[in-house]
GROMACS .gro file of C-alpha atoms in nm:
model
  431
    1MET     CA    1  33.428   9.825  -3.789
    2GLY     CA    2  33.520   9.479  -3.782
    3SER     CA    3  33.863   9.479  -3.575
    4GLU     CA    4  33.681   9.700  -3.297
    5LEU     CA    5  33.378   9.520  -3.257
    6SER     CA    6  33.585   9.157  -3.255
    7SER     CA    7  33.818   9.297  -2.971
    8LYS     CA    8  33.481   9.414  -2.774
    9HIS     CA    9  33.363   9.078  -2.789
   10PRO     CA   10  33.623   8.816  -2.703
   11HIS     CA   11  33.358   8.541  -2.646
   12GLY     CA   12  33.152   8.639  -2.951
   13LEU     CA   13  32.789   8.786  -2.981
   14ALA     CA   14  32.491   8.572  -3.093
   15PHE     CA   15  32.232   8.690  -3.313
   16PRO     CA   16  31.895   8.794  -3.181
   17ASP     CA   17  31.668   8.528  -3.161
   18ALA     CA   18  31.413   8.696  -3.436
   19LEU     CA   19  31.713   8.733  -3.670
   20MET     CA   20  31.840   8.394  -3.595
   21ARG     CA   21  31.495   8.277  -3.702
   22GLU     CA   22  31.529   8.490  -4.050
   23VAL     CA   23  31.870   8.353  -4.113
   24LYS     CA   24  31.772   7.974  -4.065
   25ALA     CA   25  31.481   8.040  -4.294
   26ARG     CA   26  31.702   8.159  -4.584
   27PHE     CA   27  31.917   7.854  -4.610
   28LEU     CA   28  31.799   7.495  -4.745
   29GLN     CA   29  31.817   7.158  -4.513
   30VAL     CA   30  31.928   7.348  -4.182
   31ASP     CA   31  31.736   7.121  -3.934
   32HIS     CA   32  31.642   6.862  -4.172
   33ASP     CA   33  31.836   6.662  -4.456
   34HIS     CA   34  31.679   6.617  -4.829
   35HIS     CA   35  31.466   6.320  -4.743
   36GLY     CA   36  31.305   6.537  -4.445
   37ARG     CA   37  31.475   6.351  -4.153
   38GLU     CA   38  31.600   6.556  -3.869
   39ARG     CA   39  31.948   6.627  -3.834
   40LEU     CA   40  32.252   6.858  -3.728
   41TYR     CA   41  32.492   6.908  -4.011
   42PHE     CA   42  32.835   6.995  -3.870
   43ASP     CA   43  33.037   6.922  -4.159
   44ASN     CA   44  33.033   7.275  -4.328
   45ALA     CA   45  33.415   7.267  -4.369
   46GLY     CA   46  33.346   7.009  -4.639
   47GLY     CA   47  33.073   7.198  -4.806
   48SER     CA   48  32.832   7.437  -4.645
   49PHE     CA   49  32.452   7.480  -4.635
   50ARG     CA   50  32.317   7.661  -4.958
   51LEU     CA   51  32.125   7.942  -4.969
   52LYS     CA   52  31.778   7.895  -5.099
   53ALA     CA   53  31.827   8.227  -5.317
   54ALA     CA   54  32.171   8.099  -5.455
   55ALA     CA   55  32.011   7.751  -5.555
   56GLU     CA   56  31.707   7.909  -5.741
   57ARG     CA   57  31.910   8.172  -5.914
   58PHE     CA   58  32.173   7.868  -6.021
   59ALA     CA   59  31.881   7.732  -6.204
   60GLN     CA   60  31.727   8.017  -6.326
   61VAL     CA   61  32.049   8.165  -6.487
   62ASP     CA   62  32.179   7.792  -6.599
   63ALA     CA   63  31.861   7.727  -6.785
   64ILE     CA   64  31.905   8.028  -7.022
   65PRO     CA   65  32.072   7.899  -7.338
   66ASP     CA   66  32.241   8.200  -7.484
   67ASN     CA   67  32.579   8.246  -7.545
   68THR     CA   68  32.756   8.558  -7.347
   69GLU     CA   69  32.976   8.650  -7.610
   70ARG     CA   70  32.693   8.787  -7.867
   71ILE     CA   71  32.512   9.131  -7.882
   72HIS     CA   72  32.147   9.060  -7.857
   73ALA     CA   73  31.970   9.149  -7.541
   74THR     CA   74  31.984   8.823  -7.333
   75ALA     CA   75  32.364   8.788  -7.425
   76VAL     CA   76  32.390   9.147  -7.273
   77GLU     CA   77  32.212   9.056  -6.977
   78LEU     CA   78  32.445   8.781  -6.903
   79GLN     CA   79  32.722   9.009  -6.962
   80GLN     CA   80  32.591   9.233  -6.691
   81ILE     CA   81  32.544   8.910  -6.448
   82GLN     CA   82  32.909   8.844  -6.499
   83ALA     CA   83  33.049   9.200  -6.453
   84ARG     CA   84  32.823   9.213  -6.138
   85GLY     CA   85  32.954   8.884  -6.011
   86CYS     CA   86  33.313   9.018  -6.095
   87ASP     CA   87  33.271   9.331  -5.898
   88ASP     CA   88  33.111   9.120  -5.597
   89LEU     CA   89  33.400   8.896  -5.560
   90ARG     CA   90  33.624   9.247  -5.549
   91THR     CA   91  33.351   9.346  -5.279
   92ILE     CA   92  33.449   9.011  -5.069
   93LEU     CA   93  33.796   9.081  -5.092
   94ASN     CA   94  33.831   9.450  -5.096
   95ALA     CA   95  34.020   9.416  -5.406
   96THR     CA   96  34.085   9.664  -5.686
   97GLY     CA   97  34.176   9.593  -6.064
   98GLY     CA   98  34.350   9.266  -6.133
   99SER     CA   99  34.141   8.974  -6.307
  100VAL     CA  100  33.888   8.739  -6.192
  101TYR     CA  101  33.918   8.378  -6.277
  102ALA     CA  102  33.620   8.157  -6.276
  103SER     CA  103  33.720   7.788  -6.276
  104LEU     CA  104  33.543   7.460  -6.221
  105THR     CA  105  33.717   7.406  -5.862
  106ALA     CA  106  33.917   7.631  -5.645
  107SER     CA  107  34.162   7.356  -5.642
  108GLY     CA  108  34.230   7.388  -6.012
  109ALA     CA  109  34.257   7.755  -5.986
  110MET     CA  110  34.543   7.717  -5.698
  111PHE     CA  111  34.737   7.494  -5.944
  112ASP     CA  112  34.698   7.743  -6.216
  113MET     CA  113  34.834   8.027  -6.025
  114VAL     CA  114  35.129   7.830  -5.870
  115ARG     CA  115  35.251   7.752  -6.227
  116ALA     CA  116  35.233   8.103  -6.342
  117VAL     CA  117  35.459   8.227  -6.073
  118ALA     CA  118  35.683   7.941  -6.037
  119GLU     CA  119  35.747   7.901  -6.433
  120ASN     CA  120  35.802   8.294  -6.492
  121VAL     CA  121  35.958   8.425  -6.182
  122PRO     CA  122  36.278   8.370  -6.106
  123GLY     CA  123  36.413   8.243  -5.744
  124THR     CA  124  36.609   7.954  -5.602
  125ASN     CA  125  36.328   7.856  -5.343
  126MET     CA  126  35.964   7.827  -5.301
  127VAL     CA  127  35.786   7.874  -4.932
  128THR     CA  128  35.466   7.709  -4.791
  129THR     CA  129  35.343   7.579  -4.489
  130VAL     CA  130  35.246   7.224  -4.341
  131LEU     CA  131  34.888   7.330  -4.303
  132GLU     CA  132  34.833   7.377  -4.674
  133HIS     CA  133  34.526   7.199  -4.839
  134PRO     CA  134  34.656   6.944  -5.082
  135SER     CA  135  34.573   7.160  -5.394
  136ALA     CA  136  34.846   7.424  -5.267
  137PHE     CA  137  35.118   7.195  -5.101
  138ASP     CA  138  35.105   6.960  -5.395
  139ALA     CA  139  35.098   7.224  -5.662
  140MET     CA  140  35.416   7.378  -5.484
  141SER     CA  141  35.571   7.043  -5.461
  142LEU     CA  142  35.515   6.975  -5.814
  143TYR     CA  143  35.671   7.264  -5.963
  144ALA     CA  144  35.928   7.313  -5.699
  145GLN     CA  145  36.044   6.956  -5.814
  146ARG     CA  146  35.990   7.015  -6.208
  147LEU     CA  147  36.190   7.357  -6.184
  148GLY     CA  148  36.470   7.245  -5.950
  149ARG     CA  149  36.381   7.466  -5.669
  150GLU     CA  150  36.406   7.435  -5.313
  151LEU     CA  151  36.060   7.366  -5.108
  152ARG     CA  152  36.065   7.528  -4.771
  153VAL     CA  153  35.789   7.426  -4.559
  154ALA     CA  154  35.700   7.617  -4.254
  155LYS     CA  155  35.611   7.412  -3.930
  156SER     CA  156  35.285   7.414  -3.725
  157ASN     CA  157  35.235   7.546  -3.385
  158PRO     CA  158  35.056   7.260  -3.168
  159VAL     CA  159  34.951   7.543  -2.923
  160THR     CA  160  34.747   7.766  -3.159
  161GLY     CA  161  34.680   7.525  -3.427
  162GLY     CA  162  34.845   7.758  -3.674
  163VAL     CA  163  35.161   7.863  -3.839
  164ASP     CA  164  35.374   8.147  -3.642
  165VAL     CA  165  35.453   8.444  -3.864
  166ASP     CA  166  35.801   8.416  -3.752
  167GLU     CA  167  35.799   8.041  -3.889
  168ILE     CA  168  35.709   8.159  -4.223
  169VAL     CA  169  35.942   8.471  -4.261
  170ARG     CA  170  36.249   8.303  -4.140
  171LEU     CA  171  36.227   8.097  -4.469
  172VAL     CA  172  36.168   8.400  -4.695
  173ASP     CA  173  36.497   8.534  -4.866
  174LYS     CA  174  36.577   8.763  -5.162
  175ASP     CA  175  36.585   8.430  -5.385
  176THR     CA  176  36.238   8.321  -5.271
  177CYS     CA  177  35.984   8.317  -5.601
  178LEU     CA  178  35.662   8.241  -5.422
  179LEU     CA  179  35.525   8.252  -5.084
  180ASN     CA  180  35.192   8.035  -5.069
  181VAL     CA  181  34.996   8.042  -4.756
  182ILE     CA  182  34.666   7.917  -4.635
  183HIS     CA  183  34.408   8.198  -4.453
  184ALA     CA  184  34.290   7.940  -4.199
  185SER     CA  185  34.365   7.590  -4.110
  186ASN     CA  186  34.079   7.362  -4.218
  187ILE     CA  187  34.186   7.127  -3.935
  188SER     CA  188  34.193   7.355  -3.653
  189GLY     CA  189  34.012   7.675  -3.763
  190ALA     CA  190  34.331   7.877  -3.671
  191LYS     CA  191  34.361   8.201  -3.873
  192LEU     CA  192  34.692   8.304  -3.985
  193ASP     CA  193  34.809   8.658  -3.951
  194MET     CA  194  34.781   8.742  -4.307
  195GLU     CA  195  34.859   9.110  -4.247
  196ALA     CA  196  35.196   9.045  -4.066
  197ILE     CA  197  35.297   8.761  -4.310
  198VAL     CA  198  35.269   9.016  -4.609
  199ARG     CA  199  35.409   9.297  -4.450
  200ARG     CA  200  35.725   9.102  -4.311
  201ALA     CA  201  35.781   8.902  -4.605
  202ARG     CA  202  35.761   9.177  -4.865
  203GLU     CA  203  36.033   9.364  -4.613
  204ILE     CA  204  36.274   9.086  -4.697
  205LYS     CA  205  36.168   9.078  -5.055
  206PRO     CA  206  35.966   9.361  -5.178
  207ASP     CA  207  35.849   9.241  -5.510
  208LEU     CA  208  35.769   8.881  -5.352
  209TYR     CA  209  35.462   8.709  -5.518
  210ILE     CA  210  35.214   8.606  -5.264
  211LEU     CA  211  34.922   8.350  -5.302
  212VAL     CA  212  34.672   8.259  -5.042
  213ASP     CA  213  34.398   7.982  -5.020
  214ALA     CA  214  34.098   8.163  -4.891
  215VAL     CA  215  33.866   7.857  -4.923
  216GLN     CA  216  33.837   7.766  -4.562
  217HIS     CA  217  33.821   8.137  -4.408
  218ALA     CA  218  33.595   8.315  -4.668
  219PRO     CA  219  33.283   8.216  -4.512
  220HIS     CA  220  33.371   8.283  -4.146
  221GLY     CA  221  33.566   8.638  -4.158
  222LEU     CA  222  33.686   8.927  -4.303
  223ILE     CA  223  33.953   8.956  -4.601
  224ASP     CA  224  34.094   9.278  -4.693
  225LEU     CA  225  34.337   9.297  -4.991
  226GLN     CA  226  34.393   9.679  -4.907
  227LYS     CA  227  34.580   9.545  -4.601
  228THR     CA  228  34.707   9.224  -4.724
  229PRO     CA  229  34.819   9.302  -5.082
  230VAL     CA  230  34.856   8.979  -5.240
  231ASP     CA  231  34.921   8.851  -5.604
  232GLY     CA  232  34.647   8.557  -5.606
  233ILE     CA  233  34.377   8.447  -5.397
  234ASN     CA  234  34.080   8.167  -5.435
  235LEU     CA  235  33.760   8.065  -5.266
  236ALA     CA  236  33.512   7.819  -5.353
  237PRO     CA  237  33.142   7.911  -5.345
  238TYR     CA  238  33.047   7.566  -5.237
  239LYS     CA  239  33.177   7.639  -4.893
  240PHE     CA  240  33.045   7.997  -4.882
  241PHE     CA  241  32.649   7.918  -4.899
  242GLY     CA  242  32.680   7.884  -5.287
  243CYS     CA  243  32.678   7.597  -5.524
  244ARG     CA  244  32.935   7.298  -5.636
  245GLY     CA  245  33.104   7.325  -5.964
  246SER     CA  246  33.281   7.653  -5.926
  247GLY     CA  247  33.577   7.807  -5.798
  248LEU     CA  248  33.650   8.188  -5.806
  249SER     CA  249  33.978   8.349  -5.760
  250TRP     CA  250  34.144   8.687  -5.810
  251VAL     CA  251  34.494   8.750  -5.949
  252SER     CA  252  34.669   9.090  -5.949
  253GLU     CA  253  34.779   9.275  -6.231
  254ARG     CA  254  35.126   9.167  -6.235
  255ALA     CA  255  35.072   8.807  -6.154
  256ALA     CA  256  34.758   8.790  -6.417
  257VAL     CA  257  34.997   8.876  -6.724
  258LEU     CA  258  35.265   8.607  -6.642
  259PRO     CA  259  35.221   8.357  -6.924
  260HIS     CA  260  34.930   8.130  -6.846
  261HIS     CA  261  34.711   7.880  -7.013
  262LYS     CA  262  34.516   8.129  -7.250
  263LEU     CA  263  34.368   8.167  -7.601
  264ALA     CA  264  34.601   8.385  -7.776
  265GLY     CA  265  34.342   8.639  -7.916
  266LYS     CA  266  34.242   8.721  -7.548
  267LYS     CA  267  34.377   9.039  -7.361
  268PRO     CA  268  34.712   8.947  -7.152
  269GLY     CA  269  34.539   8.924  -6.816
  270TYR     CA  270  34.255   8.719  -6.913
  271TRP     CA  271  34.248   8.393  -6.739
  272ASP     CA  272  33.900   8.194  -6.823
  273LEU     CA  273  33.943   7.955  -7.106
  274GLY     CA  274  33.616   7.839  -7.303
  275SER     CA  275  33.271   8.010  -7.249
  276ALA     CA  276  33.152   8.179  -6.933
  277SER     CA  277  32.883   8.002  -6.726
  278PRO     CA  278  32.706   8.320  -6.597
  279TRP     CA  279  32.545   8.113  -6.329
  280GLN     CA  280  32.882   8.116  -6.102
  281PHE     CA  281  32.883   8.471  -6.104
  282ALA     CA  282  32.474   8.519  -6.030
  283VAL     CA  283  32.542   8.300  -5.747
  284LEU     CA  284  32.830   8.480  -5.612
  285THR     CA  285  32.602   8.824  -5.637
  286GLU     CA  286  32.335   8.613  -5.415
  287ILE     CA  287  32.607   8.531  -5.140
  288VAL     CA  288  32.709   8.899  -5.127
  289ASP     CA  289  32.351   9.016  -5.110
  290TYR     CA  290  32.267   8.789  -4.833
  291VAL     CA  291  32.602   8.903  -4.632
  292CYS     CA  292  32.495   9.247  -4.702
  293TRP     CA  293  32.124   9.219  -4.602
  294LEU     CA  294  32.277   9.059  -4.314
  295GLY     CA  295  32.503   9.369  -4.235
  296SER     CA  296  32.191   9.611  -4.292
  297HIS     CA  297  32.073   9.495  -3.953
  298PHE     CA  298  32.388   9.620  -3.788
  299THR     CA  299  32.481   9.929  -3.986
  300ASP     CA  300  32.322  10.222  -4.142
  301ALA     CA  301  32.570  10.232  -4.428
  302THR     CA  302  32.457  10.199  -4.783
  303ASP     CA  303  32.799  10.122  -4.982
  304ARG     CA  304  32.791   9.764  -5.045
  305ARG     CA  305  33.146   9.681  -4.908
  306ALA     CA  306  33.037   9.855  -4.579
  307LEU     CA  307  32.737   9.657  -4.547
  308PHE     CA  308  32.931   9.338  -4.638
  309VAL     CA  309  33.215   9.405  -4.375
  310ALA     CA  310  32.903   9.444  -4.116
  311GLY     CA  311  32.740   9.112  -4.246
  312ILE     CA  312  33.081   8.881  -4.205
  313THR     CA  313  33.173   9.044  -3.896
  314HIS     CA  314  32.837   8.958  -3.742
  315ILE     CA  315  32.889   8.606  -3.877
  316GLU     CA  316  33.215   8.587  -3.726
  317LEU     CA  317  33.072   8.722  -3.387
  318HIS     CA  318  32.795   8.463  -3.405
  319GLU     CA  319  33.039   8.179  -3.499
  320ARG     CA  320  33.236   8.289  -3.190
  321ALA     CA  321  32.976   8.285  -2.968
  322LEU     CA  322  32.880   7.923  -3.085
  323LEU     CA  323  33.249   7.824  -3.060
  324SER     CA  324  33.255   7.954  -2.721
  325ALA     CA  325  32.943   7.758  -2.610
  326LEU     CA  326  33.094   7.447  -2.768
  327LEU     CA  327  33.386   7.490  -2.564
  328ASP     CA  328  33.255   7.607  -2.238
  329GLY     CA  329  32.888   7.515  -2.225
  330ASN     CA  330  32.619   7.746  -2.104
  331ALA     CA  331  32.345   7.732  -1.836
  332ASN     CA  332  32.178   7.447  -2.051
  333ALA     CA  333  32.487   7.226  -2.156
  334ILE     CA  334  32.814   7.128  -2.042
  335GLY     CA  335  33.076   7.244  -2.262
  336MET     CA  336  33.354   6.998  -2.407
  337ARG     CA  337  33.642   7.142  -2.213
  338LYS     CA  338  33.497   7.006  -1.911
  339MET     CA  339  33.320   6.705  -2.054
  340GLU     CA  340  33.487   6.369  -1.909
  341GLY     CA  341  33.605   6.118  -2.178
  342VAL     CA  342  33.646   6.401  -2.466
  343ASN     CA  343  33.947   6.548  -2.554
  344VAL     CA  344  33.947   6.879  -2.748
  345PHE     CA  345  34.255   6.934  -2.967
  346LEU     CA  346  34.449   7.236  -3.049
  347ASP     CA  347  34.249   7.426  -2.814
  348TYR     CA  348  34.385   7.747  -2.837
  349GLU     CA  349  34.240   8.028  -2.566
  350ASP     CA  350  34.209   8.352  -2.779
  351LEU     CA  351  33.891   8.263  -2.971
  352SER     CA  352  33.953   8.601  -3.204
  353LYS     CA  353  34.234   8.391  -3.347
  354ARG     CA  354  33.995   8.083  -3.458
  355ASP     CA  355  33.747   8.036  -3.716
  356LEU     CA  356  33.448   7.784  -3.607
  357ILE     CA  357  33.600   7.441  -3.617
  358LEU     CA  358  33.687   7.205  -3.374
  359GLY     CA  359  33.891   6.888  -3.345
  360ILE     CA  360  33.793   6.632  -3.091
  361GLY     CA  361  33.870   6.285  -2.958
  362PHE     CA  362  33.701   6.038  -2.725
  363ASP     CA  363  33.883   5.840  -2.468
  364ARG     CA  364  33.657   5.511  -2.519
  365ILE     CA  365  33.627   5.490  -2.925
  366ASP     CA  366  33.828   5.615  -3.223
  367CYS     CA  367  33.721   5.895  -3.444
  368THR     CA  368  33.588   5.675  -3.737
  369GLN     CA  369  33.369   5.492  -3.473
  370ALA     CA  370  33.258   5.844  -3.305
  371VAL     CA  371  33.155   5.978  -3.630
  372VAL     CA  372  32.940   5.648  -3.687
  373GLU     CA  373  32.788   5.709  -3.326
  374TYR     CA  374  32.711   6.082  -3.425
  375ALA     CA  375  32.520   5.948  -3.747
  376LYS     CA  376  32.317   5.727  -3.537
  377ARG     CA  377  32.185   6.016  -3.337
  378GLY     CA  378  32.129   6.242  -3.636
  379VAL     CA  379  32.446   6.455  -3.639
  380THR     CA  380  32.700   6.473  -3.953
  381VAL     CA  381  33.059   6.527  -3.845
  382TYR     CA  382  33.381   6.426  -4.024
  383GLU     CA  383  33.677   6.194  -3.902
  384ARG     CA  384  34.028   6.342  -4.015
  385VAL     CA  385  34.260   6.060  -3.999
  386ALA     CA  386  34.636   6.038  -4.079
  387SER     CA  387  34.522   5.753  -4.356
  388SER     CA  388  34.385   6.050  -4.553
  389ILE     CA  389  34.568   6.250  -4.821
  390TYR     CA  390  34.369   6.554  -4.716
  391SER     CA  391  34.463   6.495  -4.362
  392LYS     CA  392  34.790   6.314  -4.291
  393ARG     CA  393  35.042   6.602  -4.345
  394MET     CA  394  34.856   6.828  -4.113
  395LEU     CA  395  34.754   6.595  -3.834
  396GLU     CA  396  35.133   6.436  -3.813
  397SER     CA  397  35.248   6.802  -3.794
  398PHE     CA  398  35.038   6.843  -3.473
  399GLY     CA  399  35.142   6.486  -3.338
  400LEU     CA  400  34.776   6.376  -3.420
  401THR     CA  401  34.653   6.023  -3.561
  402GLY     CA  402  34.294   6.150  -3.596
  403THR     CA  403  34.025   6.387  -3.511
  404VAL     CA  404  33.643   6.427  -3.521
  405ARG     CA  405  33.597   6.751  -3.701
  406VAL     CA  406  33.322   6.964  -3.603
  407SER     CA  407  33.223   7.254  -3.839
  408PRO     CA  408  32.886   7.420  -3.774
  409LEU     CA  409  32.802   7.737  -3.945
  410HIS     CA  410  32.656   8.068  -3.870
  411CYS     CA  411  32.293   7.960  -3.966
  412HIS     CA  412  32.313   7.718  -3.672
  413SER     CA  413  32.176   7.843  -3.334
  414MET     CA  414  32.238   7.805  -2.974
  415ALA     CA  415  32.001   7.530  -2.932
  416ASP     CA  416  32.179   7.353  -3.205
  417ILE     CA  417  32.487   7.389  -3.028
  418GLU     CA  418  32.323   7.267  -2.683
  419LYS     CA  419  32.190   6.949  -2.859
  420PHE     CA  420  32.497   6.846  -3.006
  421LEU     CA  421  32.672   6.883  -2.683
  422ARG     CA  422  32.416   6.661  -2.511
  423ILE     CA  423  32.476   6.408  -2.781
  424THR     CA  424  32.866   6.433  -2.731
  425ARG     CA  425  32.833   6.382  -2.369
  426GLU     CA  426  32.588   6.058  -2.424
  427ILE     CA  427  32.846   5.930  -2.687
  428ALA     CA  428  33.157   6.004  -2.438
  429GLN     CA  429  32.968   5.815  -2.169
  430ASN     CA  430  32.817   5.519  -2.345
  431GLY     CA  431  33.070   5.482  -2.647
   0.00000   0.00000   0.00000
């Protein structure tokens, strides 16, 4: 369903007005901040809007004092919440079996997954890309150096804003112990062709271990581990309509039993350390419930994965329509491609290959000052500059010194985009 719909709507498909109003109503602080001040929050790549239901469920479940590792009724209820959350992570990923790993952050989980593979799988080299989040790139660098392995880094493509499959695959050989790739760039929004990367890399080395950072991509598009069978993948609920203080990962059966930090009495594939936090799983279930509710407007299916696919596909299509409007405008506002004094970086034409993230610059002012000017006008965006550890490596790979990152979410309406475009034009003209 997802790929067919995607190809039918190269410029996206916005939600009907009535549904758009319902979507907005399910999120906190979309149009106003926590002080009630009107604003546009376009920094969702740094932490997304919260679902009302997720925030409420977090408070409700976290208030329960009971330990899950007991036999009384409340403990059993908490165990069921955790089991359902594990099932729902598999729903998001279309995964079967394996182990679910709940951590404080997705970054911490990535270091743990890299360590388990790097320390226990033979090989002379490790492969990653220049566009990785520091949690992946630095973990790969750390263990390559510690274990005396060559770290091979695939270059970015300044036209697409991503990394070409050929560029990654040429670095893989029979002696590669680990391939670690990001699902989508958090600078450009470019989606990597994960299906082709996994297939072609495993043609070279059939038992290659592959890890994926899906933190950026998960809220914006479909993930299908049946088509991209990897060994570890992480996501962060706080960037996926959920709450901070939670990272959730899935680890394949063979990767899960590699030696890792674990209480000796636990099963070989168990990864959690210490008592579970049931709210982490409850919040994930609220996220999946919401996406399935959205999907129910577009399909008669009752299967949870099918509903989720329909929901996340239409999130992707709505966001593509917003991206198209940001770039090309509409009857009510001029797009940034034609806006004098504005530069759209890494502007790849095929919007189906991009998540809803834009990097822009201004002729008259630098990106840091632009962020200040947006804030004066009630808009929150973020400057990615080469002095930042979170940006330097990626920006330099594209030949950029800085960019204003614009990252709306699907709970924004076309009217929000038009308002942003008018403000952008004003900043471009007046500085």
